[in-house]
C-alpha cells in the first residue's frame, strides 16, 4: 500500500484511530490525530511546542484549555451536517475534553511559540464559500484560514457533492516562492456518505517522480508532502474532507498545473 494512504487503526485505550506525526509522515510541520470517543470518555493533552485546533467532527464535548472551561461545544451528528465547533489551544498549554455523547474529534497541530490566547471557534465564525462550477463545484468551511489568528495552522472542511471534483484544476503548494507559491504540507481526512464509498485522489509532481493514484475509503488519511493533489467523488457518494496545512510561512498561495489551467479561463 502507498505510504501516502494511511488507514485508521482500531481505537486504542484513548480512542485514537489516527496518529500522524512529522516523523511518521516524513516531513516537518503537520501533525494529525483522530479520536473516536464514547460518551463519558475523557482526553487530555499538553501541546508542548505546537499549537492545536481540535475539531468536533461529530458529537458534543465539554472542552477546556489554558485554565478556561469553555463549556459544551459541538452537536452535529456527522461532518456532513452543519458547521463545525472547534477549540484553539496555544503552544505550551494543556487542553482537555470530556465527551458528552459519542464523539469523533480531529486534533490538528503545527509548530508554534504560544503567542495567542485560547479560544472556541463557533459555527458563526466559520467562513463559507462555494468554489468552482458545474461538476467542479464544492463547498468550503473555513475553520482556521490565514485571515484568522494562528501561528502555523490552516484548517478547512470541504464538502464535495456526488460526481464532483475538488482541489481541481490540480494545484500544488510545495515551493517557498512567495508571492507566487507557498510551501505547505497537507493532510486530507476523508469521510464518505454513505460510508461504503471511496474517493479517488491523485498526487503527482511535474516530473512525475511522484505520481500515485489512491482509492481513499471512509476514515482514510491521504498525505500530500508535495505535488498536485486533485480528488474526485464517484457518483452516488458525497465526500467530506478535513484539510490541515502548515509550512514555514502561514499563507496559502498555490500554483495550478499548466496543463489544466486553461479551464479557468472558461469560468
GROMACS .gro file of C-alpha atoms in nm:
model
  267
    1UNK     CA    1   0.000   0.000   0.000
    2UNK     CA    2   0.115   0.353  -0.073
    3UNK     CA    3   0.291   0.541   0.209
    4UNK     CA    4   0.066   0.836   0.123
    5UNK     CA    5  -0.251   0.646   0.221
    6UNK     CA    6  -0.299   0.597   0.596
    7UNK     CA    7  -0.572   0.360   0.714
    8UNK     CA    8  -0.737   0.404   1.055
    9UNK     CA    9  -0.644   0.158   1.326
   10UNK     CA   10  -0.877   0.006   1.581
   11UNK     CA   11  -0.926   0.255   1.867
   12UNK     CA   12  -0.653   0.237   2.132
   13UNK     CA   13  -0.750   0.283   2.500
   14UNK     CA   14  -0.771   0.660   2.447
   15UNK     CA   15  -0.996   0.619   2.140
   16UNK     CA   16  -0.727   0.718   1.892
   17UNK     CA   17  -0.753   0.576   1.540
   18UNK     CA   18  -0.502   0.802   1.359
   19UNK     CA   19  -0.167   0.927   1.488
   20UNK     CA   20   0.022   1.110   1.214
   21UNK     CA   21   0.334   1.294   1.328
   22UNK     CA   22   0.601   1.481   1.131
   23UNK     CA   23   0.830   1.181   1.190
   24UNK     CA   24   0.578   0.923   1.067
   25UNK     CA   25   0.487   1.136   0.764
   26UNK     CA   26   0.850   1.217   0.681
   27UNK     CA   27   0.800   1.592   0.689
   28UNK     CA   28   0.840   1.893   0.921
   29UNK     CA   29   0.520   2.071   1.019
   30UNK     CA   30   0.180   1.897   1.018
   31UNK     CA   31   0.053   1.661   1.288
   32UNK     CA   32  -0.291   1.500   1.275
   33UNK     CA   33  -0.485   1.267   1.503
   34UNK     CA   34  -0.841   1.133   1.509
   35UNK     CA   35  -1.018   1.002   1.818
   36UNK     CA   36  -1.349   0.816   1.842
   37UNK     CA   37  -1.475   0.855   2.197
   38UNK     CA   38  -1.766   0.703   2.383
   39UNK     CA   39  -1.993   0.926   2.590
   40UNK     CA   40  -1.822   0.999   2.922
   41UNK     CA   41  -1.473   0.927   2.792
   42UNK     CA   42  -1.211   1.197   2.858
   43UNK     CA   43  -0.899   1.313   2.680
   44UNK     CA   44  -0.620   1.545   2.794
   45UNK     CA   45  -0.305   1.659   2.612
   46UNK     CA   46  -0.020   1.905   2.654
   47UNK     CA   47   0.059   2.095   2.336
   48UNK     CA   48   0.432   2.148   2.417
   49UNK     CA   49   0.587   2.343   2.126
   50UNK     CA   50   0.286   2.301   1.896
   51UNK     CA   51  -0.049   2.476   1.865
   52UNK     CA   52  -0.363   2.264   1.827
   53UNK     CA   53  -0.700   2.304   1.661
   54UNK     CA   54  -0.941   2.042   1.796
   55UNK     CA   55  -1.231   1.997   1.553
   56UNK     CA   56  -1.554   1.831   1.669
   57UNK     CA   57  -1.633   1.613   1.367
   58UNK     CA   58  -1.943   1.481   1.541
   59UNK     CA   59  -2.096   1.473   1.888
   60UNK     CA   60  -2.082   1.705   2.190
   61UNK     CA   61  -1.798   1.756   2.436
   62UNK     CA   62  -1.702   1.980   2.727
   63UNK     CA   63  -1.370   2.146   2.648
   64UNK     CA   64  -1.116   2.343   2.846
   65UNK     CA   65  -0.767   2.483   2.789
   66UNK     CA   66  -0.528   2.735   2.940
   67UNK     CA   67  -0.724   2.733   3.265
   68UNK     CA   68  -1.053   2.821   3.093
   69UNK     CA   69  -1.362   2.599   3.085
   70UNK     CA   70  -1.536   2.671   2.756
   71UNK     CA   71  -1.836   2.451   2.834
   72UNK     CA   72  -2.006   2.210   2.596
   73UNK     CA   73  -1.949   2.255   2.224
   74UNK     CA   74  -2.044   2.056   1.915
   75UNK     CA   75  -2.373   1.890   1.831
   76UNK     CA   76  -2.375   1.772   1.471
   77UNK     CA   77  -2.433   1.404   1.407
   78UNK     CA   78  -2.175   1.377   1.129
   79UNK     CA   79  -1.931   1.605   0.947
   80UNK     CA   80  -2.177   1.621   0.658
   81UNK     CA   81  -2.419   1.817   0.879
   82UNK     CA   82  -2.398   2.186   0.968
   83UNK     CA   83  -2.083   2.379   1.054
   84UNK     CA   84  -1.819   2.264   1.300
   85UNK     CA   85  -1.724   2.369   1.651
   86UNK     CA   86  -1.351   2.379   1.725
   87UNK     CA   87  -1.114   2.465   2.009
   88UNK     CA   88  -0.785   2.651   1.956
   89UNK     CA   89  -0.519   2.558   2.215
   90UNK     CA   90  -0.192   2.755   2.203
   91UNK     CA   91   0.154   2.606   2.238
   92UNK     CA   92   0.276   2.538   2.593
   93UNK     CA   93  -0.075   2.480   2.724
   94UNK     CA   94  -0.292   2.186   2.823
   95UNK     CA   95  -0.633   2.108   2.679
   96UNK     CA   96  -0.895   1.862   2.795
   97UNK     CA   97  -1.215   1.721   2.653
   98UNK     CA   98  -1.495   1.515   2.806
   99UNK     CA   99  -1.735   1.352   2.560
  100UNK     CA  100  -2.099   1.424   2.645
  101UNK     CA  101  -2.212   1.190   2.366
  102UNK     CA  102  -2.022   0.955   2.138
  103UNK     CA  103  -1.775   1.184   1.957
  104UNK     CA  104  -1.532   1.189   1.670
  105UNK     CA  105  -1.266   1.457   1.705
  106UNK     CA  106  -0.967   1.564   1.496
  107UNK     CA  107  -0.657   1.711   1.657
  108UNK     CA  108  -0.461   1.928   1.411
  109UNK     CA  109  -0.117   2.052   1.520
  110UNK     CA  110   0.178   2.253   1.392
  111UNK     CA  111   0.485   2.429   1.539
  112UNK     CA  112   0.417   2.741   1.746
  113UNK     CA  113   0.552   2.950   2.034
  114UNK     CA  114   0.232   3.017   2.230
  115UNK     CA  115   0.179   3.380   2.128
  116UNK     CA  116  -0.202   3.362   2.104
  117UNK     CA  117  -0.484   3.308   2.354
  118UNK     CA  118  -0.705   3.001   2.365
  119UNK     CA  119  -1.049   3.034   2.208
  120UNK     CA  120  -1.350   2.844   2.082
  121UNK     CA  121  -1.427   2.874   1.710
  122UNK     CA  122  -1.804   2.851   1.679
  123UNK     CA  123  -2.009   2.785   1.364
  124UNK     CA  124  -2.083   3.157   1.333
  125UNK     CA  125  -1.708   3.218   1.294
  126UNK     CA  126  -1.662   2.960   1.017
  127UNK     CA  127  -1.641   3.130   0.679
  128UNK     CA  128  -1.847   2.980   0.397
  129UNK     CA  129  -1.765   2.978   0.028
  130UNK     CA  130  -1.850   2.781  -0.283
  131UNK     CA  131  -1.572   2.722  -0.535
  132UNK     CA  132  -1.582   2.606  -0.895
  133UNK     CA  133  -1.873   2.550  -1.130
  134UNK     CA  134  -2.054   2.253  -1.280
  135UNK     CA  135  -1.908   1.925  -1.161
  136UNK     CA  136  -1.613   2.120  -1.017
  137UNK     CA  137  -1.840   2.281  -0.754
  138UNK     CA  138  -1.755   2.219  -0.387
  139UNK     CA  139  -1.850   2.384  -0.059
  140UNK     CA  140  -1.583   2.515   0.178
  141UNK     CA  141  -1.597   2.577   0.554
  142UNK     CA  142  -1.300   2.788   0.664
  143UNK     CA  143  -1.228   2.694   1.026
  144UNK     CA  144  -0.882   2.847   1.059
  145UNK     CA  145  -0.796   3.039   0.740
  146UNK     CA  146  -0.498   3.273   0.714
  147UNK     CA  147  -0.727   3.568   0.791
  148UNK     CA  148  -0.790   3.430   1.142
  149UNK     CA  149  -0.525   3.417   1.418
  150UNK     CA  150  -0.293   3.118   1.445
  151UNK     CA  151   0.084   3.079   1.426
  152UNK     CA  152   0.117   2.797   1.171
  153UNK     CA  153  -0.207   2.608   1.121
  154UNK     CA  154  -0.452   2.636   0.834
  155UNK     CA  155  -0.765   2.420   0.879
  156UNK     CA  156  -1.060   2.383   0.641
  157UNK     CA  157  -1.350   2.143   0.574
  158UNK     CA  158  -1.479   2.075   0.223
  159UNK     CA  159  -1.797   1.902   0.105
  160UNK     CA  160  -1.769   1.765  -0.249
  161UNK     CA  161  -2.105   1.659  -0.396
  162UNK     CA  162  -2.156   1.321  -0.560
  163UNK     CA  163  -1.986   1.304  -0.901
  164UNK     CA  164  -1.784   1.621  -0.846
  165UNK     CA  165  -1.412   1.703  -0.832
  166UNK     CA  166  -1.228   1.902  -0.568
  167UNK     CA  167  -0.883   2.060  -0.538
  168UNK     CA  168  -0.932   2.095  -0.912
  169UNK     CA  169  -0.796   2.206  -1.154
  170UNK     CA  170  -0.494   2.036  -0.997
  171UNK     CA  171  -0.285   2.274  -0.787
  172UNK     CA  172   0.019   2.247  -0.565
  173UNK     CA  173   0.196   2.446  -0.293
  174UNK     CA  174   0.538   2.287  -0.244
  175UNK     CA  175   0.782   2.573  -0.310
  176UNK     CA  176   0.873   2.860  -0.079
  177UNK     CA  177   0.848   3.111  -0.365
  178UNK     CA  178   0.623   3.391  -0.242
  179UNK     CA  179   0.439   3.587  -0.363
  180UNK     CA  180   0.359   3.320  -0.627
  181UNK     CA  181   0.363   2.996  -0.426
  182UNK     CA  182   0.397   2.890  -0.064
  183UNK     CA  183   0.535   2.570   0.083
  184UNK     CA  184   0.264   2.385   0.275
  185UNK     CA  185   0.240   2.021   0.381
  186UNK     CA  186  -0.117   1.891   0.381
  187UNK     CA  187  -0.335   1.609   0.509
  188UNK     CA  188  -0.676   1.506   0.376
  189UNK     CA  189  -0.904   1.323   0.621
  190UNK     CA  190  -1.172   1.159   0.406
  191UNK     CA  191  -1.527   1.066   0.505
  192UNK     CA  192  -1.785   0.925   0.263
  193UNK     CA  193  -2.165   0.925   0.269
  194UNK     CA  194  -2.276   0.651   0.253
  195UNK     CA  195  -1.961   0.515   0.421
  196UNK     CA  196  -1.923   0.220   0.182
  197UNK     CA  197  -1.792   0.455  -0.086
  198UNK     CA  198  -1.444   0.567  -0.188
  199UNK     CA  199  -1.276   0.878  -0.326
  200UNK     CA  200  -1.005   0.889  -0.590
  201UNK     CA  201  -0.708   1.115  -0.522
  202UNK     CA  202  -0.401   1.163  -0.740
  203UNK     CA  203  -0.076   1.308  -0.601
  204UNK     CA  204   0.185   1.391  -0.866
  205UNK     CA  205   0.473   1.626  -0.949
  206UNK     CA  206   0.564   1.792  -1.276
  207UNK     CA  207   0.849   1.548  -1.340
  208UNK     CA  208   0.633   1.250  -1.230
  209UNK     CA  209   0.897   1.140  -0.978
  210UNK     CA  210   0.588   1.121  -0.757
  211UNK     CA  211   0.275   1.001  -0.934
  212UNK     CA  212   0.024   0.798  -0.733
  213UNK     CA  213  -0.349   0.750  -0.766
  214UNK     CA  214  -0.513   0.641  -0.441
  215UNK     CA  215  -0.855   0.499  -0.354
  216UNK     CA  216  -0.942   0.650  -0.015
  217UNK     CA  217  -1.213   0.481   0.190
  218UNK     CA  218  -1.421   0.631   0.468
  219UNK     CA  219  -1.185   0.731   0.751
  220UNK     CA  220  -0.860   0.725   0.550
  221UNK     CA  221  -0.598   1.000   0.551
  222UNK     CA  222  -0.405   1.100   0.238
  223UNK     CA  223  -0.067   1.268   0.290
  224UNK     CA  224   0.037   1.539   0.044
  225UNK     CA  225   0.407   1.615   0.101
  226UNK     CA  226   0.438   1.782  -0.241
  227UNK     CA  227   0.281   1.794  -0.583
  228UNK     CA  228  -0.066   1.840  -0.730
  229UNK     CA  229  -0.347   1.660  -0.545
  230UNK     CA  230  -0.694   1.661  -0.710
  231UNK     CA  231  -0.967   1.444  -0.562
  232UNK     CA  232  -1.293   1.308  -0.706
  233UNK     CA  233  -1.617   1.177  -0.554
  234UNK     CA  234  -1.777   0.897  -0.762
  235UNK     CA  235  -2.145   0.913  -0.848
  236UNK     CA  236  -2.370   0.824  -0.554
  237UNK     CA  237  -2.125   0.920  -0.279
  238UNK     CA  238  -2.084   1.257  -0.112
  239UNK     CA  239  -1.728   1.334   0.001
  240UNK     CA  240  -1.618   1.525   0.308
  241UNK     CA  241  -1.256   1.602   0.382
  242UNK     CA  242  -1.076   1.793   0.652
  243UNK     CA  243  -0.759   1.967   0.535
  244UNK     CA  244  -0.472   2.057   0.765
  245UNK     CA  245  -0.187   2.264   0.620
  246UNK     CA  246   0.129   2.417   0.766
  247UNK     CA  247   0.469   2.533   0.644
  248UNK     CA  248   0.742   2.790   0.704
  249UNK     CA  249   0.502   3.079   0.634
  250UNK     CA  250   0.130   3.086   0.716
  251UNK     CA  251  -0.005   3.176   0.376
  252UNK     CA  252  -0.184   2.970   0.108
  253UNK     CA  253  -0.055   3.053  -0.239
  254UNK     CA  254  -0.092   2.774  -0.491
  255UNK     CA  255   0.028   2.702  -0.843
  256UNK     CA  256  -0.209   2.542  -1.096
  257UNK     CA  257  -0.096   2.261  -1.324
  258UNK     CA  258  -0.035   2.445  -1.655
  259UNK     CA  259  -0.180   2.152  -1.850
  260UNK     CA  260  -0.520   2.208  -1.689
  261UNK     CA  261  -0.524   2.579  -1.610
  262UNK     CA  262  -0.699   2.654  -1.939
  263UNK     CA  263  -1.037   2.560  -1.793
  264UNK     CA  264  -1.023   2.854  -1.551
  265UNK     CA  265  -1.036   3.093  -1.847
  266UNK     CA  266  -1.378   2.946  -1.935
  267UNK     CA  267  -1.519   3.004  -1.585
   0.00000   0.00000   0.00000
